[in-house]
Coordinates of C-alpha atoms in Angstrom, one line a residue:
Chain A
X20 CA -52.4 37.2 -21.7
X21 CA -56.1 37.5 -22.6
X22 CA -55.3 35.8 -25.9
X23 CA -53.7 32.9 -23.9
X24 CA -56.7 32.5 -21.6
X25 CA -59.1 32.6 -24.6
X26 CA -57.0 30.0 -26.4
X27 CA -57.0 27.8 -23.4
X28 CA -60.8 28.1 -23.1
X29 CA -61.1 27.1 -26.7
X30 CA -59.2 23.9 -26.1
X31 CA -62.4 22.0 -25.3
X32 CA -63.1 22.2 -29.0
X33 CA -59.9 20.1 -29.5
X34 CA -62.1 16.9 -29.3
X35 CA -63.7 17.8 -32.7
X36 CA -62.0 15.9 -35.5
X37 CA -61.6 19.0 -37.6
X38 CA -59.7 20.8 -34.9
X39 CA -57.6 17.8 -34.2
X40 CA -56.5 17.6 -37.9
X41 CA -55.6 21.3 -37.8
X42 CA -53.6 20.7 -34.7
X43 CA -51.8 17.8 -36.3
X44 CA -51.2 20.0 -39.4
X45 CA -49.7 22.7 -37.2
X46 CA -47.5 20.1 -35.5
X47 CA -46.3 18.9 -38.8
X48 CA -45.6 22.5 -40.1
X49 CA -44.1 23.8 -36.9
X50 CA -42.4 20.7 -35.7
X51 CA -41.5 18.2 -38.3
X52 CA -40.5 20.8 -40.9
X53 CA -38.1 22.3 -38.3
X54 CA -36.4 18.9 -37.6
X55 CA -33.7 19.4 -40.1
X56 CA -32.5 22.7 -38.8
X57 CA -32.9 21.6 -35.2
X58 CA -30.9 18.4 -36.0
X59 CA -28.0 20.5 -37.4
X60 CA -28.1 23.2 -34.8
X61 CA -28.4 20.8 -31.8
X62 CA -25.7 18.5 -33.1
X63 CA -23.2 21.3 -33.6
X64 CA -24.2 22.8 -30.3
X65 CA -23.3 19.5 -28.6
X66 CA -20.1 19.2 -30.6
X67 CA -19.0 22.7 -29.7
X68 CA -19.8 22.2 -26.1
X69 CA -17.8 18.9 -26.0
X70 CA -14.9 20.4 -27.8
X71 CA -14.6 23.5 -25.7
X72 CA -15.1 21.8 -22.4
X73 CA -13.0 18.9 -23.5
X74 CA -10.0 21.1 -24.5
X75 CA -10.0 22.8 -21.1
X76 CA -10.6 19.6 -19.1
X77 CA -7.9 17.8 -21.0
X78 CA -5.4 20.1 -19.2
X79 CA -6.4 18.4 -16.0
X80 CA -6.8 14.9 -17.5
X81 CA -10.5 15.0 -16.9
X82 CA -11.8 15.0 -20.5
X83 CA -13.7 11.8 -19.8
X84 CA -16.3 14.0 -18.0
X85 CA -17.3 15.9 -21.2
X86 CA -20.3 13.5 -21.4
X87 CA -21.6 14.9 -18.1
X88 CA -21.0 18.5 -19.2
X89 CA -22.7 18.1 -22.5
X90 CA -25.7 16.1 -21.2
X91 CA -26.4 18.4 -18.2
X92 CA -26.1 21.6 -20.2
X93 CA -28.2 20.3 -23.1
X94 CA -30.9 19.0 -20.8
X95 CA -31.0 22.0 -18.6
X96 CA -30.4 24.9 -20.9
X97 CA -29.1 24.5 -24.4
X98 CA -31.8 22.0 -25.6
X99 CA -34.8 24.1 -24.7
X100 CA -33.0 27.4 -25.5
X101 CA -31.8 26.4 -28.9
X102 CA -35.1 24.9 -29.8
X103 CA -37.0 28.0 -28.6
X104 CA -34.8 30.3 -30.6
X105 CA -35.1 28.2 -33.8
X106 CA -38.9 27.9 -33.4
X107 CA -39.2 31.7 -32.6
X108 CA -37.2 32.5 -35.7
X109 CA -38.9 30.1 -38.0
X110 CA -42.4 29.2 -36.7
X111 CA -43.0 32.4 -34.7
X112 CA -42.1 34.7 -37.5
X113 CA -44.1 32.6 -39.9
X114 CA -47.2 32.8 -37.6
X115 CA -46.8 36.5 -37.1
X116 CA -46.5 37.1 -40.9
X117 CA -49.5 34.9 -41.5
X118 CA -51.7 36.6 -38.9
X119 CA -50.4 40.0 -40.0
X120 CA -51.2 39.4 -43.6
X121 CA -54.7 38.1 -42.6
X122 CA -55.3 41.2 -40.6
X123 CA -54.0 43.5 -43.3
X124 CA -56.1 41.7 -46.0
X125 CA -59.1 41.8 -43.5
X126 CA -59.4 38.0 -43.5
X127 CA -59.7 38.1 -39.7
X128 CA -62.5 40.6 -40.1
X129 CA -64.2 38.3 -42.5
X130 CA -63.9 35.4 -40.1
X131 CA -65.4 37.5 -37.4
X132 CA -68.1 38.5 -39.8
X133 CA -68.9 34.8 -40.3
X134 CA -69.1 34.4 -36.5
X135 CA -65.9 32.4 -36.5
X136 CA -63.8 33.1 -33.5
X137 CA -60.3 33.8 -35.0
X138 CA -58.7 32.8 -31.7
X139 CA -60.4 29.4 -31.7
X140 CA -59.8 29.0 -35.5
X141 CA -56.3 30.3 -35.8
X142 CA -54.6 30.6 -32.4
X143 CA -55.8 27.6 -30.5
X144 CA -54.5 24.9 -32.9
X145 CA -51.1 26.6 -33.2
X146 CA -50.9 27.0 -29.4
X147 CA -51.7 23.3 -28.8
X148 CA -49.4 22.2 -31.6
X149 CA -46.5 24.2 -30.3
X150 CA -47.2 23.4 -26.7
X151 CA -46.9 19.7 -27.6
X152 CA -44.2 19.8 -30.1
X153 CA -41.7 22.1 -28.4
X154 CA -40.9 19.8 -25.5
X155 CA -40.5 16.9 -27.8
X156 CA -38.3 18.9 -30.2
X157 CA -36.3 20.1 -27.2
X158 CA -35.8 16.5 -26.1
X159 CA -34.9 15.5 -29.6
X160 CA -32.3 18.4 -29.8
X161 CA -30.8 17.1 -26.5
X162 CA -30.4 13.7 -28.0
X163 CA -28.8 15.2 -31.1
X164 CA -26.5 17.4 -29.0
X165 CA -25.4 14.4 -26.8
X166 CA -24.7 12.3 -29.9
X167 CA -22.8 15.2 -31.5
X168 CA -20.7 15.7 -28.3
X169 CA -20.0 11.9 -28.2
X170 CA -18.8 11.9 -31.8
X171 CA -16.4 14.8 -31.0
X172 CA -15.3 13.0 -27.8
X173 CA -14.5 9.9 -29.7
X174 CA -12.8 11.5 -32.7
X175 CA -11.1 14.5 -31.2
X176 CA -10.6 13.8 -27.5
X177 CA -10.2 10.0 -27.4
X178 CA -13.0 9.5 -25.0
X179 CA -14.6 6.1 -25.5
X180 CA -18.3 6.1 -26.3
X181 CA -19.2 3.9 -23.3
X182 CA -17.3 6.2 -20.9
X183 CA -18.9 9.2 -22.5
X184 CA -22.4 7.8 -22.1
X185 CA -21.7 6.4 -18.6
X186 CA -20.7 9.9 -17.4
X187 CA -23.5 11.6 -19.2
X188 CA -26.1 9.5 -17.5
X189 CA -24.4 9.4 -14.2
X190 CA -24.4 13.2 -13.6
X191 CA -27.8 14.0 -15.1
X192 CA -31.1 13.1 -13.6
X193 CA -34.8 13.2 -14.3
X194 CA -35.2 16.7 -12.8
X195 CA -32.8 18.1 -15.5
X196 CA -34.8 16.3 -18.2
X197 CA -38.3 17.4 -17.1
X198 CA -37.4 20.9 -16.0
X199 CA -35.9 21.3 -19.5
X200 CA -39.1 20.0 -21.1
X201 CA -41.1 22.4 -18.9
X202 CA -39.0 25.3 -20.2
X203 CA -39.6 24.1 -23.8
X204 CA -43.3 23.8 -23.2
X205 CA -43.4 27.4 -21.9
X206 CA -41.2 28.6 -24.8
X207 CA -43.7 27.1 -27.3
X208 CA -46.6 28.9 -25.7
X209 CA -44.7 32.1 -25.5
X210 CA -43.7 32.0 -29.1
X211 CA -47.3 31.4 -30.3
X212 CA -48.8 34.0 -28.1
X213 CA -46.3 36.7 -29.0
X214 CA -46.5 35.8 -32.7
X215 CA -50.3 35.8 -32.8
X216 CA -50.5 38.9 -30.7
X217 CA -48.0 40.7 -33.0
X218 CA -49.8 39.4 -36.0
X219 CA -53.3 40.5 -34.8
X220 CA -51.8 43.9 -33.9
X221 CA -50.4 44.5 -37.4
X222 CA -51.3 47.8 -39.1
X223 CA -50.0 49.7 -42.1
X224 CA -50.0 46.9 -44.7
X225 CA -46.9 45.0 -45.8
X226 CA -44.6 47.3 -43.7
X227 CA -46.7 46.4 -40.7
X228 CA -46.4 42.7 -41.4
X229 CA -42.6 43.1 -41.6
X230 CA -42.5 45.0 -38.4
X231 CA -44.8 42.4 -36.7
X232 CA -42.4 39.6 -37.8
X233 CA -39.4 41.5 -36.6
X234 CA -41.0 42.4 -33.2
X235 CA -42.1 38.8 -32.8
X236 CA -38.6 37.4 -33.2
X237 CA -37.1 40.0 -30.9
X238 CA -39.7 39.8 -28.2
X239 CA -39.7 36.0 -28.4
X240 CA -35.9 35.9 -27.9
X241 CA -36.0 38.2 -25.0
X242 CA -38.9 36.5 -23.3
X243 CA -37.3 33.1 -23.8
X244 CA -34.1 34.3 -22.2
X245 CA -35.9 35.9 -19.2
X246 CA -38.3 33.0 -18.7
X247 CA -35.4 30.5 -19.0
X248 CA -33.5 32.3 -16.3
X249 CA -36.5 32.5 -14.0
X250 CA -37.3 28.8 -14.3
X251 CA -33.6 27.9 -13.7
X252 CA -33.7 30.1 -10.6
X253 CA -37.0 28.6 -9.5
X254 CA -35.8 25.0 -9.7
X255 CA -32.1 25.1 -9.0
X256 CA -31.5 27.9 -6.5
Chain B
X76 CA -58.6 15.7 -55.4
X77 CA -60.4 14.8 -52.1
X78 CA -58.5 11.5 -52.0
X79 CA -55.3 13.4 -52.4
X80 CA -56.1 15.6 -49.5
X81 CA -56.9 12.6 -47.3
X82 CA -53.7 10.9 -48.4
X83 CA -51.8 14.0 -47.5
X84 CA -53.5 14.2 -44.1
X85 CA -52.7 10.5 -43.5
X86 CA -49.1 11.0 -44.4
X87 CA -48.9 14.0 -42.2
X88 CA -50.5 12.1 -39.3
X89 CA -48.2 9.2 -39.9
X90 CA -45.1 11.3 -39.8
X91 CA -46.1 13.2 -36.8
X92 CA -47.3 10.1 -35.0
X93 CA -44.1 8.2 -35.8
X94 CA -42.0 11.1 -34.6
X95 CA -44.0 11.5 -31.4
X96 CA -43.9 7.7 -30.8
X97 CA -40.1 7.5 -31.2
X98 CA -39.5 10.6 -29.0
X99 CA -41.9 9.1 -26.4
X100 CA -39.9 5.8 -26.4
X101 CA -36.6 7.7 -26.1
X102 CA -38.1 9.8 -23.3
X103 CA -39.2 6.7 -21.5
X104 CA -35.8 5.1 -21.9
X105 CA -34.0 8.3 -20.7
X106 CA -36.4 8.6 -17.7
X107 CA -35.5 5.0 -16.7
X108 CA -31.8 5.5 -17.3
X109 CA -31.6 8.9 -15.5
X110 CA -33.8 7.7 -12.7
X111 CA -31.2 4.8 -12.2
X112 CA -34.2 2.5 -12.0
X113 CA -33.5 -1.2 -12.8
X114 CA -36.8 -2.9 -13.6
X115 CA -35.5 -6.4 -14.2
X116 CA -32.4 -6.8 -12.1
X117 CA -32.5 -8.1 -8.5
X118 CA -30.9 -5.9 -6.0
X119 CA -29.5 -6.7 -2.6
X120 CA -29.9 -4.1 0.2
X121 CA -27.1 -3.2 2.6
X122 CA -27.7 -0.9 5.5
X123 CA -24.7 0.7 7.2
X124 CA -24.6 3.2 10.1
X125 CA -22.0 6.0 10.0
X126 CA -21.0 8.6 12.6
X127 CA -20.2 10.9 9.6
X128 CA -20.7 10.3 5.9
X129 CA -18.5 13.3 4.8
X130 CA -20.8 14.4 2.1
X131 CA -21.8 11.0 0.7
X132 CA -24.9 11.5 -1.5
X133 CA -27.7 9.4 -3.0
X134 CA -26.6 7.6 -6.2
X135 CA -22.9 7.6 -5.2
X136 CA -21.2 4.3 -6.0
X137 CA -20.6 1.5 -3.6
X138 CA -17.2 0.0 -4.5
X139 CA -15.4 -3.2 -3.5
X140 CA -11.7 -3.5 -4.5
X141 CA -12.2 -0.6 -6.8
X142 CA -15.1 -2.2 -8.6
X143 CA -18.6 -0.7 -8.5
X144 CA -21.0 -3.1 -6.9
X145 CA -24.0 -0.9 -6.3
X146 CA -25.3 2.5 -5.5
X147 CA -26.3 4.5 -2.4
X148 CA -30.1 4.6 -2.4
X149 CA -30.9 6.8 0.6
X150 CA -29.4 8.5 3.7
X151 CA -31.2 9.1 6.9
X152 CA -30.3 10.8 10.2
X153 CA -31.3 8.3 12.9
X154 CA -30.3 8.4 16.6
X155 CA -27.4 10.7 16.1
X156 CA -26.0 8.6 13.3
X157 CA -26.4 8.4 9.5
X158 CA -28.0 5.3 8.2
X159 CA -27.1 4.6 4.6
X160 CA -29.1 2.3 2.5
X161 CA -27.4 1.0 -0.6
X162 CA -28.6 -1.4 -3.2
X163 CA -25.9 -3.9 -4.4
X164 CA -25.8 -5.9 -7.6
X165 CA -24.9 -9.1 -5.7
X166 CA -25.1 -10.2 -2.1
X167 CA -22.2 -9.7 0.3
X168 CA -21.3 -11.8 3.3
X169 CA -19.6 -9.5 5.8
X170 CA -17.1 -11.0 8.2
X171 CA -16.5 -9.8 11.7
X172 CA -13.3 -7.9 10.6
X173 CA -15.2 -6.1 7.9
X174 CA -14.5 -2.4 7.1
X175 CA -16.9 0.0 5.5
X176 CA -15.9 3.6 4.9
X177 CA -16.5 6.7 2.8
X178 CA -13.7 7.5 0.4
X179 CA -13.0 10.5 -1.9
X180 CA -13.1 9.7 -5.6
X181 CA -10.9 12.7 -6.5
X182 CA -9.5 15.9 -5.0
X183 CA -12.2 17.8 -6.8
X184 CA -14.9 16.1 -4.8
X185 CA -17.2 13.1 -5.1
X186 CA -17.5 10.3 -2.6
X187 CA -17.8 6.5 -2.8
X188 CA -18.8 4.0 -0.1
X189 CA -16.0 1.4 0.1
X190 CA -16.8 -2.1 1.4
X191 CA -14.1 -4.5 2.6
X192 CA -15.9 -7.7 3.5
X193 CA -13.1 -9.0 5.8
X194 CA -10.7 -11.9 5.9
X195 CA -11.7 -15.5 5.0
X196 CA -10.6 -16.8 8.4
X197 CA -13.0 -14.5 10.3
X198 CA -16.4 -15.7 11.2
X199 CA -19.5 -14.2 9.4
X200 CA -21.2 -11.2 10.9
X201 CA -24.5 -12.1 12.4
X202 CA -27.6 -11.0 10.4
X203 CA -29.1 -9.1 13.3
X204 CA -26.0 -6.9 13.7
X205 CA -26.1 -3.5 11.9
X206 CA -22.8 -2.9 10.2
X207 CA -21.0 0.2 11.4
X208 CA -19.0 2.3 9.1
X209 CA -15.7 3.7 10.1
X210 CA -15.1 7.4 10.4
X211 CA -13.9 8.6 7.0
X212 CA -10.6 10.3 6.5
X213 CA -11.3 13.9 5.3
X214 CA -8.1 15.1 3.7
X215 CA -9.2 18.7 3.6
X216 CA -10.4 18.7 7.2
X217 CA -7.1 17.0 8.3
X218 CA -5.1 19.6 6.4
X219 CA -7.1 22.4 7.9
X220 CA -6.6 21.0 11.4
X221 CA -2.9 20.6 10.8
X222 CA -2.7 24.2 9.6
X223 CA -4.7 25.3 12.6
X224 CA -2.4 23.4 15.0
X225 CA 0.6 24.9 13.4
X226 CA -0.9 28.3 13.7
X227 CA -1.7 27.7 17.4
X228 CA 1.8 26.4 18.1
X229 CA 3.2 29.4 16.3
X230 CA 1.1 31.8 18.3
X231 CA 0.8 30.1 21.7
X232 CA 3.7 27.8 21.8
X233 CA 6.1 30.7 21.5
X234 CA 7.7 29.5 18.3
X235 CA 6.8 32.8 16.6
X236 CA 8.3 34.7 19.5
X237 CA 11.4 32.6 19.5
X238 CA 11.7 33.1 15.7
X239 CA 11.3 36.8 16.2
X240 CA 13.9 36.8 18.9
X241 CA 16.2 34.7 16.8
X242 CA 15.8 37.0 13.8
X243 CA 16.5 40.0 16.1
X244 CA 19.6 38.2 17.4
X245 CA 20.8 37.4 13.9
X246 CA 20.2 41.0 13.0
X247 CA 22.2 42.2 16.0
X248 CA 25.0 39.8 15.2
X249 CA 25.1 40.8 11.6
X250 CA 25.2 44.5 12.7
X251 CA 28.1 43.8 15.0
X252 CA 29.9 42.0 12.3
X253 CA 29.3 44.8 9.8
X254 CA 30.6 47.2 12.5
X255 CA 33.7 45.2 12.9
X256 CA 32.9 44.2 16.5
X257 CA 34.1 40.8 17.9
X258 CA 36.4 38.3 16.3
X259 CA 34.3 37.6 13.3
X260 CA 33.7 41.3 12.8
X261 CA 37.4 41.9 12.9
X262 CA 37.9 39.0 10.6
X263 CA 35.5 40.5 8.1
X264 CA 36.5 44.2 8.5
X265 CA 40.1 44.4 10.0
X266 CA 42.9 44.2 7.4
X267 CA 45.5 43.4 10.2
X268 CA 43.7 40.3 11.3
X269 CA 43.7 39.2 7.7
X270 CA 47.4 39.7 7.5
X271 CA 48.0 37.8 10.7
X272 CA 46.0 35.0 9.3
X273 CA 48.1 35.2 6.2
X274 CA 51.3 34.8 8.3
X275 CA 49.8 31.9 10.4
X276 CA 48.8 30.3 7.2
X277 CA 52.4 30.7 5.9
X278 CA 53.7 29.1 9.1
X279 CA 51.2 26.3 8.8
X280 CA 52.4 25.8 5.2
X281 CA 56.0 25.5 6.5
X282 CA 55.0 23.0 9.2
X283 CA 53.2 21.0 6.6
X284 CA 56.3 21.0 4.4
X285 CA 58.4 19.7 7.3
X286 CA 55.8 17.1 8.1
X287 CA 55.9 16.1 4.5
X288 CA 59.7 15.8 4.6
X289 CA 59.5 13.6 7.7
X290 CA 57.0 11.3 6.1
X291 CA 59.1 11.1 3.0
X292 CA 62.1 10.0 5.1
X293 CA 59.9 7.5 6.9
X294 CA 58.7 6.2 3.6
X295 CA 62.2 5.8 2.4
X296 CA 63.0 3.8 5.6
X297 CA 65.5 6.3 7.0
X298 CA 66.0 6.6 10.8
X299 CA 64.7 4.4 13.5
X300 CA 61.0 5.1 12.9
X301 CA 61.6 4.6 9.2
X302 CA 63.3 1.2 9.8
X303 CA 60.6 0.2 12.2
X304 CA 58.0 0.9 9.5
X305 CA 59.8 0.0 6.3
X306 CA 62.5 -2.6 7.3
X307 CA 61.1 -6.2 7.5
X308 CA 64.0 -7.6 9.5
X309 CA 62.8 -5.9 12.8
X310 CA 59.5 -7.5 12.2
X311 CA 61.1 -10.9 11.4
X312 CA 63.2 -10.7 14.6
X313 CA 60.2 -9.8 16.7
X314 CA 58.3 -12.6 15.1
X315 CA 61.1 -15.1 15.8
X316 CA 61.2 -13.9 19.5
X317 CA 57.5 -14.3 19.7
X318 CA 57.8 -17.8 18.2
X319 CA 60.4 -18.7 20.7
X320 CA 58.4 -17.4 23.6
X321 CA 55.4 -19.3 22.3
X322 CA 57.6 -22.5 22.1
X323 CA 58.8 -21.9 25.7
X324 CA 55.3 -21.3 26.9
X325 CA 54.1 -24.4 25.1
X326 CA 56.8 -26.5 26.8
X327 CA 56.0 -24.9 30.1
X328 CA 52.4 -25.8 29.5
X329 CA 53.3 -29.3 28.7
X330 CA 55.4 -29.5 31.9
X331 CA 58.7 -30.1 30.1
X332 CA 62.0 -29.0 31.7
X333 CA 62.6 -28.0 35.3
X334 CA 60.5 -24.8 35.1
X335 CA 57.8 -26.8 33.3
X336 CA 57.8 -29.4 36.0
X337 CA 57.7 -26.6 38.6
X338 CA 54.7 -25.2 36.9
X339 CA 53.1 -28.6 36.3
X340 CA 49.7 -29.1 37.7
X341 CA 50.5 -32.3 39.6
X342 CA 53.0 -30.6 42.2
X343 CA 55.2 -33.7 42.2
X344 CA 58.5 -31.8 42.0
X345 CA 57.4 -29.3 44.6
X346 CA 56.5 -32.2 46.9
X347 CA 59.9 -33.8 46.3
X348 CA 61.8 -30.6 46.9
X349 CA 59.7 -30.0 50.0
X350 CA 60.4 -33.5 51.3
X351 CA 64.1 -33.1 50.6
X352 CA 64.1 -29.7 52.4
X353 CA 62.4 -31.2 55.4
X354 CA 64.9 -34.1 55.4
X355 CA 67.8 -31.7 55.2
X356 CA 66.2 -29.6 58.0
X357 CA 66.0 -32.8 60.1
X358 CA 69.6 -33.8 59.3
X359 CA 70.9 -30.3 60.1
X360 CA 68.9 -30.4 63.3
X361 CA 70.5 -33.7 64.3
X362 CA 73.9 -32.3 63.4
X363 CA 73.2 -29.2 65.4
X364 CA 72.1 -31.2 68.3
X365 CA 75.4 -33.2 68.0
X366 CA 73.7 -36.4 67.0
X367 CA 75.5 -38.9 64.9
X368 CA 79.0 -38.9 63.5
X369 CA 78.6 -35.5 61.7
X370 CA 76.9 -34.0 64.7
X371 CA 79.7 -35.1 66.9
X372 CA 82.3 -33.9 64.3
X373 CA 80.6 -30.5 64.4
X374 CA 79.8 -30.2 68.1
X375 CA 82.3 -32.5 70.0
X376 CA 85.7 -30.7 70.4
X377 CA 87.5 -33.9 71.6
X378 CA 86.6 -35.9 68.5
X379 CA 87.9 -33.0 66.5
X380 CA 91.2 -33.1 68.4
X381 CA 91.4 -36.9 68.1
X382 CA 90.8 -36.7 64.4
X383 CA 93.3 -33.9 64.1
X384 CA 96.0 -35.9 66.0
X385 CA 95.1 -39.0 63.9
X386 CA 95.6 -37.0 60.7
X387 CA 98.9 -35.6 62.0
X388 CA 100.0 -39.1 62.9
X389 CA 98.9 -40.4 59.5
X390 CA 100.8 -37.6 57.8
X391 CA 104.0 -38.5 59.9
X392 CA 103.6 -42.1 59.0
X393 CA 103.3 -41.2 55.3
X394 CA 106.4 -39.0 55.5
X395 CA 108.3 -41.8 57.2
X396 CA 107.3 -44.2 54.5
X397 CA 108.3 -41.7 51.8
X398 CA 111.8 -41.4 53.4
X399 CA 112.3 -45.1 53.8
X400 CA 110.8 -46.3 50.6
X401 CA 114.0 -46.0 48.4
X402 CA 116.0 -48.0 50.9
X403 CA 113.2 -50.6 51.0
X404 CA 113.0 -50.6 47.3
X405 CA 116.8 -51.1 46.9
X406 CA 116.8 -53.8 49.6
X407 CA 114.0 -55.5 47.9
X408 CA 115.7 -55.4 44.5
X409 CA 118.9 -56.6 46.1
X410 CA 117.3 -59.4 48.0
X411 CA 115.3 -60.2 44.9
X412 CA 118.5 -60.9 43.0
X413 CA 119.4 -63.6 45.4

């Protein structure tokens, strides 16, 4: 938590060009490079959702409503959740390994020796980058999921695209969209904070780095699930 | 080397910027679509008051003849009623016999506001009149009420008690039957009754055979009944008699013959007979009173005696003539020869 506060305090330094470039670089590394995997995972998530709900709903002749099911579940839960898991597994573990290696190789100590705040220099750009990118990636995954669901609807369930989109937009609203993006925003912060914390707390050389990476992924997954549930409860109950 | 680093940074910024820009555009589009905001289309408001909206919600469709023509924008509780504001794609002119109601879209839920503008002959609804929605038909509520009423009638109306009593009676009756009590019980349980039924059935079979035999004879035209049914001559005779009777009645109607004249409408014959009778009565009266020759003949004894003596004398004269006629004839012949 202290790490988070310190990173937030350091955000005033974001106006410096050097820091902005670092943030952009982290956005590129953490976000753009994850687009491929997010595209595949989100598309198939939408396709599976459409197929499973469509098969059941077809028994009642209501398969036309799969658009609503896919859109609402992607916007509310699956989009942010899948994005969070992907980023925790790829970006979170990468940050933890990077920080852990720097700790083990005493690069962090060297930074401190040069009076460079490692939080400002290492944590803040990653935090800002992920806080910005995760909601956007989450929204992107929602679009991919809805498109994937629509393709399944058209090809497997004989649901016309127009009917699919009409139902998808009729049953979802802006609250679903923005609560989902809020979740993604918090997931991005959680992933970076856990990863940086685990990285900075690394001991015992290469084994410690491995442990830090493993713990980052596990803790991120658990925290994402718990925070996701709490936000859902906060906004929908 | 430095140029390469700058190029790489530029490329990175370009990619990130393009991605962010596109996602922001998509986000803006989704926000507008999901917010059901129409920035460029003109909408026409329609406010309706309902007693009960039966779960109608914001963004539910407004339909006319099954076509979506707008959406419900807001619902407010005002003065014990619900005021529903909807935004329509085109303006509607409500007539005085309009009908606006809340309908169910499916059995799973969902509501639409249905608008029927009214007939063409009706006059338009004045602009200052707030349209009133009719009370919606809630299928589930109606079904629940029906079940409640059935339950009430079962419990309070005595139907349940009657049913229980009926079941008890049926049980009692079936018990009696199984114990062989009463006619049906004996029928079911007593072998003797069965045998009696058997013999009755045998007799009925015999009667039936006899009836069959009679009908066969009738169908063959045997006996009086058979002839009546099978022989056409009886029918022909009866028909001829009927024809004769019809002919007679026709002649009577036409006033032909004595009886016809008697029955004729103009009463001429009756009048003639009546006149004749009165004349006869008058004549007989005169005779009785001794008037005229006949009266005197009937009543006067002396005239009778005179006539009698005259007849006697005439008879004597005739006898004399008969005795003398051969002499006369001979004398005549003799004298004639000279």
